[in-house]
Amino acid sequence: TIDYVKHIGANYLLRGLRTSADFEYERAIAQINRKMNPEVETVFLLTTPELTPVASSIVREILRHGGDVSQFLPEGIDLSKY
């Protein structure tokens, strides 16, 4: 990720947090990223309470089996290639 951020010239990473477990995991990654490139800042965004139980792995699994994931994604996401 740090190599990609450097490649595109970004200075910030936006990471979503749903639970305290997410925070612990993401904090560890952010600290390693900062050690690898001190110019990159990680910003954490909290999810809305109603979306807290939604994980990308769950959404991918629903898609894989042909289910409707529209209620779990922002408007405007093109799902035609999935």
CSV table of C-alpha atoms in Angstrom, one decimal:
chain,number,residue,atom,x,y,z
A,1,THR,CA,0.0,0.0,0.0
A,2,ILE,CA,2.8,2.4,0.9
A,3,ASP,CA,4.5,1.8,-2.5
A,4,TYR,CA,1.2,2.6,-4.3
A,5,VAL,CA,0.6,5.7,-2.2
A,6,LYS,CA,4.1,6.9,-3.1
A,7,HIS,CA,3.5,6.0,-6.7
A,8,ILE,CA,0.4,8.1,-7.0
A,9,GLY,CA,1.8,11.0,-4.9
A,10,ALA,CA,-0.8,10.7,-2.1
A,11,ASN,CA,-0.1,11.8,1.5
A,12,TYR,CA,-3.2,10.3,3.2
A,13,LEU,CA,-4.8,6.9,3.6
A,14,LEU,CA,-8.4,6.7,4.5
A,15,ARG,CA,-9.4,3.6,6.5
A,16,GLY,CA,-12.8,2.7,7.7
A,17,LEU,CA,-13.5,1.4,11.2
A,18,ARG,CA,-16.5,-0.6,12.3
A,19,THR,CA,-15.4,-2.0,15.7
A,20,SER,CA,-12.7,-1.7,18.3
A,21,ALA,CA,-11.2,-4.8,16.8
A,22,ASP,CA,-10.9,-3.0,13.5
A,23,PHE,CA,-9.2,-0.2,15.3
A,24,GLU,CA,-6.5,-2.4,16.8
A,25,TYR,CA,-5.8,-4.0,13.4
A,26,GLU,CA,-5.8,-0.8,11.5
A,27,ARG,CA,-3.7,1.0,14.1
A,28,ALA,CA,-1.0,-1.6,13.7
A,29,ILE,CA,-1.0,-1.3,9.9
A,30,ALA,CA,-0.9,2.6,10.2
A,31,GLN,CA,2.1,2.4,12.5
A,32,ILE,CA,4.0,0.2,10.1
A,33,ASN,CA,3.0,2.4,7.2
A,34,ARG,CA,4.2,5.5,9.0
A,35,LYS,CA,7.5,3.7,9.8
A,36,MET,CA,7.9,2.9,6.1
A,37,ASN,CA,7.0,6.4,5.0
A,38,PRO,CA,6.6,9.1,7.6
A,39,GLU,CA,5.0,11.5,5.1
A,40,VAL,CA,1.9,9.3,4.8
A,41,GLU,CA,-0.8,10.0,7.3
A,42,THR,CA,-3.6,7.5,8.0
A,43,VAL,CA,-7.1,8.9,8.7
A,44,PHE,CA,-9.7,6.7,10.3
A,45,LEU,CA,-13.4,7.1,9.5
A,46,LEU,CA,-16.1,5.6,11.7
A,47,THR,CA,-19.0,3.8,10.1
A,48,THR,CA,-22.6,4.7,10.8
A,49,PRO,CA,-24.1,2.4,13.5
A,50,GLU,CA,-26.5,0.7,11.0
A,51,LEU,CA,-23.6,-0.4,8.8
A,52,THR,CA,-21.3,-1.6,11.7
A,53,PRO,CA,-22.0,-5.4,11.0
A,54,VAL,CA,-21.3,-5.1,7.3
A,55,ALA,CA,-17.9,-6.4,6.3
A,56,SER,CA,-16.4,-6.4,2.7
A,57,SER,CA,-15.8,-10.1,2.9
A,58,ILE,CA,-19.6,-10.6,3.7
A,59,VAL,CA,-20.5,-8.4,0.8
A,60,ARG,CA,-18.2,-10.3,-1.6
A,61,GLU,CA,-19.7,-13.6,-0.4
A,62,ILE,CA,-23.2,-12.3,-1.1
A,63,LEU,CA,-22.1,-11.1,-4.6
A,64,ARG,CA,-20.4,-14.4,-5.3
A,65,HIS,CA,-23.7,-16.2,-4.7
A,66,GLY,CA,-25.8,-13.8,-6.8
A,67,GLY,CA,-27.4,-11.9,-3.9
A,68,ASP,CA,-28.4,-8.3,-3.8
A,69,VAL,CA,-25.9,-6.1,-2.0
A,70,SER,CA,-27.3,-2.7,-2.9
A,71,GLN,CA,-28.4,-2.0,0.6
A,72,PHE,CA,-24.8,-2.4,1.9
A,73,LEU,CA,-23.1,-0.1,-0.7
A,74,PRO,CA,-23.2,3.6,-1.4
A,75,GLU,CA,-25.4,4.8,-4.3
A,76,GLY,CA,-23.7,4.8,-7.7
A,77,ILE,CA,-21.6,1.7,-7.3
A,78,ASP,CA,-21.5,-0.2,-10.6
A,79,LEU,CA,-22.0,-3.9,-9.9
A,80,SER,CA,-22.3,-5.0,-13.5
A,81,LYS,CA,-18.7,-6.3,-13.6
A,82,TYR,CA,-19.3,-8.4,-10.5
